[in-house]
PDB file of C-alpha atoms in Angstrom:
ATOM      1  CA  UNK A   1     119.634 130.574  96.254  1.00  0.00           C
ATOM      2  CA  UNK A   2     123.175 129.267  96.041  1.00  0.00           C
ATOM      3  CA  UNK A   3     122.480 126.519  93.494  1.00  0.00           C
ATOM      4  CA  UNK A   4     122.392 123.707  96.053  1.00  0.00           C
ATOM      5  CA  UNK A   5     119.801 121.013  95.553  1.00  0.00           C
ATOM      6  CA  UNK A   6     116.821 121.566  97.868  1.00  0.00           C
ATOM      7  CA  UNK A   7     114.122 119.114  98.833  1.00  0.00           C
ATOM      8  CA  UNK A   8     111.084 118.815 101.068  1.00  0.00           C
ATOM      9  CA  UNK A   9     109.497 115.765 102.643  1.00  0.00           C
ATOM     10  CA  UNK A  10     105.791 115.146 103.173  1.00  0.00           C
ATOM     11  CA  UNK A  11     104.275 112.404 105.306  1.00  0.00           C
ATOM     12  CA  UNK A  12     100.644 111.420 105.666  1.00  0.00           C
ATOM     13  CA  UNK A  13      99.023 110.037 108.796  1.00  0.00           C
ATOM     14  CA  UNK A  14      95.653 108.452 109.463  1.00  0.00           C
ATOM     15  CA  UNK A  15      94.165 109.423 112.808  1.00  0.00           C
ATOM     16  CA  UNK A  16      92.604 106.651 114.884  1.00  0.00           C
ATOM     17  CA  UNK A  17      90.585 106.611 118.093  1.00  0.00           C
ATOM     18  CA  UNK A  18      92.678 104.742 120.674  1.00  0.00           C
ATOM     19  CA  UNK A  19      89.727 103.239 122.574  1.00  0.00           C
ATOM     20  CA  UNK A  20      87.380 102.404 119.687  1.00  0.00           C
ATOM     21  CA  UNK A  21      90.124 101.331 117.262  1.00  0.00           C
ATOM     22  CA  UNK A  22      88.525 103.122 114.318  1.00  0.00           C
ATOM     23  CA  UNK A  23      88.886 106.480 112.577  1.00  0.00           C
ATOM     24  CA  UNK A  24      89.210 109.269 115.141  1.00  0.00           C
ATOM     25  CA  UNK A  25      86.483 111.419 113.664  1.00  0.00           C
ATOM     26  CA  UNK A  26      85.029 112.726 116.928  1.00  0.00           C
ATOM     27  CA  UNK A  27      88.330 114.038 118.320  1.00  0.00           C
ATOM     28  CA  UNK A  28      90.246 115.221 115.267  1.00  0.00           C
ATOM     29  CA  UNK A  29      89.316 118.921 115.345  1.00  0.00           C
ATOM     30  CA  UNK A  30      90.964 119.608 118.715  1.00  0.00           C
ATOM     31  CA  UNK A  31      93.959 117.466 117.780  1.00  0.00           C
ATOM     32  CA  UNK A  32      94.521 119.177 114.425  1.00  0.00           C
ATOM     33  CA  UNK A  33      93.992 122.638 115.974  1.00  0.00           C
ATOM     34  CA  UNK A  34      96.659 121.899 118.609  1.00  0.00           C
ATOM     35  CA  UNK A  35      99.088 120.612 115.962  1.00  0.00           C
ATOM     36  CA  UNK A  36      98.544 123.645 113.739  1.00  0.00           C
ATOM     37  CA  UNK A  37      98.940 125.987 116.715  1.00  0.00           C
ATOM     38  CA  UNK A  38     102.346 124.472 117.462  1.00  0.00           C
ATOM     39  CA  UNK A  39     103.649 123.816 113.933  1.00  0.00           C
ATOM     40  CA  UNK A  40     101.710 126.191 111.663  1.00  0.00           C
ATOM     41  CA  UNK A  41     101.683 125.421 107.953  1.00  0.00           C
ATOM     42  CA  UNK A  42     103.869 122.336 108.447  1.00  0.00           C
ATOM     43  CA  UNK A  43     100.601 120.543 109.343  1.00  0.00           C
ATOM     44  CA  UNK A  44      97.859 120.344 106.730  1.00  0.00           C
ATOM     45  CA  UNK A  45      94.529 118.600 106.579  1.00  0.00           C
ATOM     46  CA  UNK A  46      93.898 116.096 103.829  1.00  0.00           C
ATOM     47  CA  UNK A  47      90.894 114.937 101.848  1.00  0.00           C
ATOM     48  CA  UNK A  48      89.601 112.699 104.670  1.00  0.00           C
ATOM     49  CA  UNK A  49      88.701 114.113 108.087  1.00  0.00           C
ATOM     50  CA  UNK A  50      90.784 111.438 109.842  1.00  0.00           C
ATOM     51  CA  UNK A  51      93.913 112.167 107.818  1.00  0.00           C
ATOM     52  CA  UNK A  52      96.616 114.834 107.951  1.00  0.00           C
ATOM     53  CA  UNK A  53      99.951 115.648 106.391  1.00  0.00           C
ATOM     54  CA  UNK A  54     103.187 117.102 107.685  1.00  0.00           C
ATOM     55  CA  UNK A  55     105.706 118.798 105.422  1.00  0.00           C
ATOM     56  CA  UNK A  56     109.209 120.090 105.933  1.00  0.00           C
ATOM     57  CA  UNK A  57     110.267 123.409 104.465  1.00  0.00           C
ATOM     58  CA  UNK A  58     112.687 123.213 101.528  1.00  0.00           C
ATOM     59  CA  UNK A  59     115.984 121.879 102.911  1.00  0.00           C
ATOM     60  CA  UNK A  60     119.517 121.276 101.636  1.00  0.00           C
ATOM     61  CA  UNK A  61     120.700 118.851 104.284  1.00  0.00           C
ATOM     62  CA  UNK A  62     119.544 115.345 105.287  1.00  0.00           C
ATOM     63  CA  UNK A  63     120.478 115.931 108.933  1.00  0.00           C
ATOM     64  CA  UNK A  64     118.194 118.968 109.007  1.00  0.00           C
ATOM     65  CA  UNK A  65     115.413 116.926 107.395  1.00  0.00           C
ATOM     66  CA  UNK A  66     115.791 114.230 110.042  1.00  0.00           C
ATOM     67  CA  UNK A  67     115.697 116.849 112.809  1.00  0.00           C
ATOM     68  CA  UNK A  68     112.599 118.611 111.400  1.00  0.00           C
ATOM     69  CA  UNK A  69     110.743 115.338 110.795  1.00  0.00           C
ATOM     70  CA  UNK A  70     111.623 114.125 114.285  1.00  0.00           C
ATOM     71  CA  UNK A  71     110.259 117.309 115.831  1.00  0.00           C
ATOM     72  CA  UNK A  72     107.042 117.106 113.800  1.00  0.00           C
ATOM     73  CA  UNK A  73     106.498 113.398 114.483  1.00  0.00           C
ATOM     74  CA  UNK A  74     107.168 113.787 118.204  1.00  0.00           C
ATOM     75  CA  UNK A  75     104.774 116.731 118.416  1.00  0.00           C
ATOM     76  CA  UNK A  76     101.996 114.924 116.562  1.00  0.00           C
ATOM     77  CA  UNK A  77     102.476 111.899 118.806  1.00  0.00           C
ATOM     78  CA  UNK A  78     102.296 114.052 121.934  1.00  0.00           C
ATOM     79  CA  UNK A  79      99.103 115.781 120.778  1.00  0.00           C
ATOM     80  CA  UNK A  80      97.583 112.459 119.690  1.00  0.00           C
ATOM     81  CA  UNK A  81      98.222 110.949 123.116  1.00  0.00           C
ATOM     82  CA  UNK A  82      96.645 113.952 124.858  1.00  0.00           C
ATOM     83  CA  UNK A  83      93.520 113.465 122.713  1.00  0.00           C
ATOM     84  CA  UNK A  84      93.401 109.661 123.180  1.00  0.00           C
ATOM     85  CA  UNK A  85      94.245 109.151 119.508  1.00  0.00           C
ATOM     86  CA  UNK A  86      96.769 107.036 117.636  1.00  0.00           C
ATOM     87  CA  UNK A  87      98.553 107.793 114.367  1.00  0.00           C
ATOM     88  CA  UNK A  88      99.161 105.428 111.476  1.00  0.00           C
ATOM     89  CA  UNK A  89     101.844 106.553 109.048  1.00  0.00           C
ATOM     90  CA  UNK A  90     100.719 105.642 105.562  1.00  0.00           C
ATOM     91  CA  UNK A  91     101.101 107.030 102.087  1.00  0.00           C
ATOM     92  CA  UNK A  92     101.024 106.093  98.448  1.00  0.00           C
ATOM     93  CA  UNK A  93     103.374 107.023  95.659  1.00  0.00           C
TER      94      UNK A  93
END
């Protein structure tokens, strides 16, 4: 490591069923499996079945963070749409 400050970003999403407008419990397994297949450990399940987290690797550059987050968000959105799900970005500090 060259001494540069490194950081990672995590984001949490609630998974909703597009048609029923409630938690997407019946469709989450296929959705999460597809996301993990594409993005590996950058996608993690959370305490609730209808919740997941994305995380960047340690980065030194805000432009790289924006690029990685954009790729992850776009991919989750694409997989959600294919599974008739919606995502709600939410988190607590």
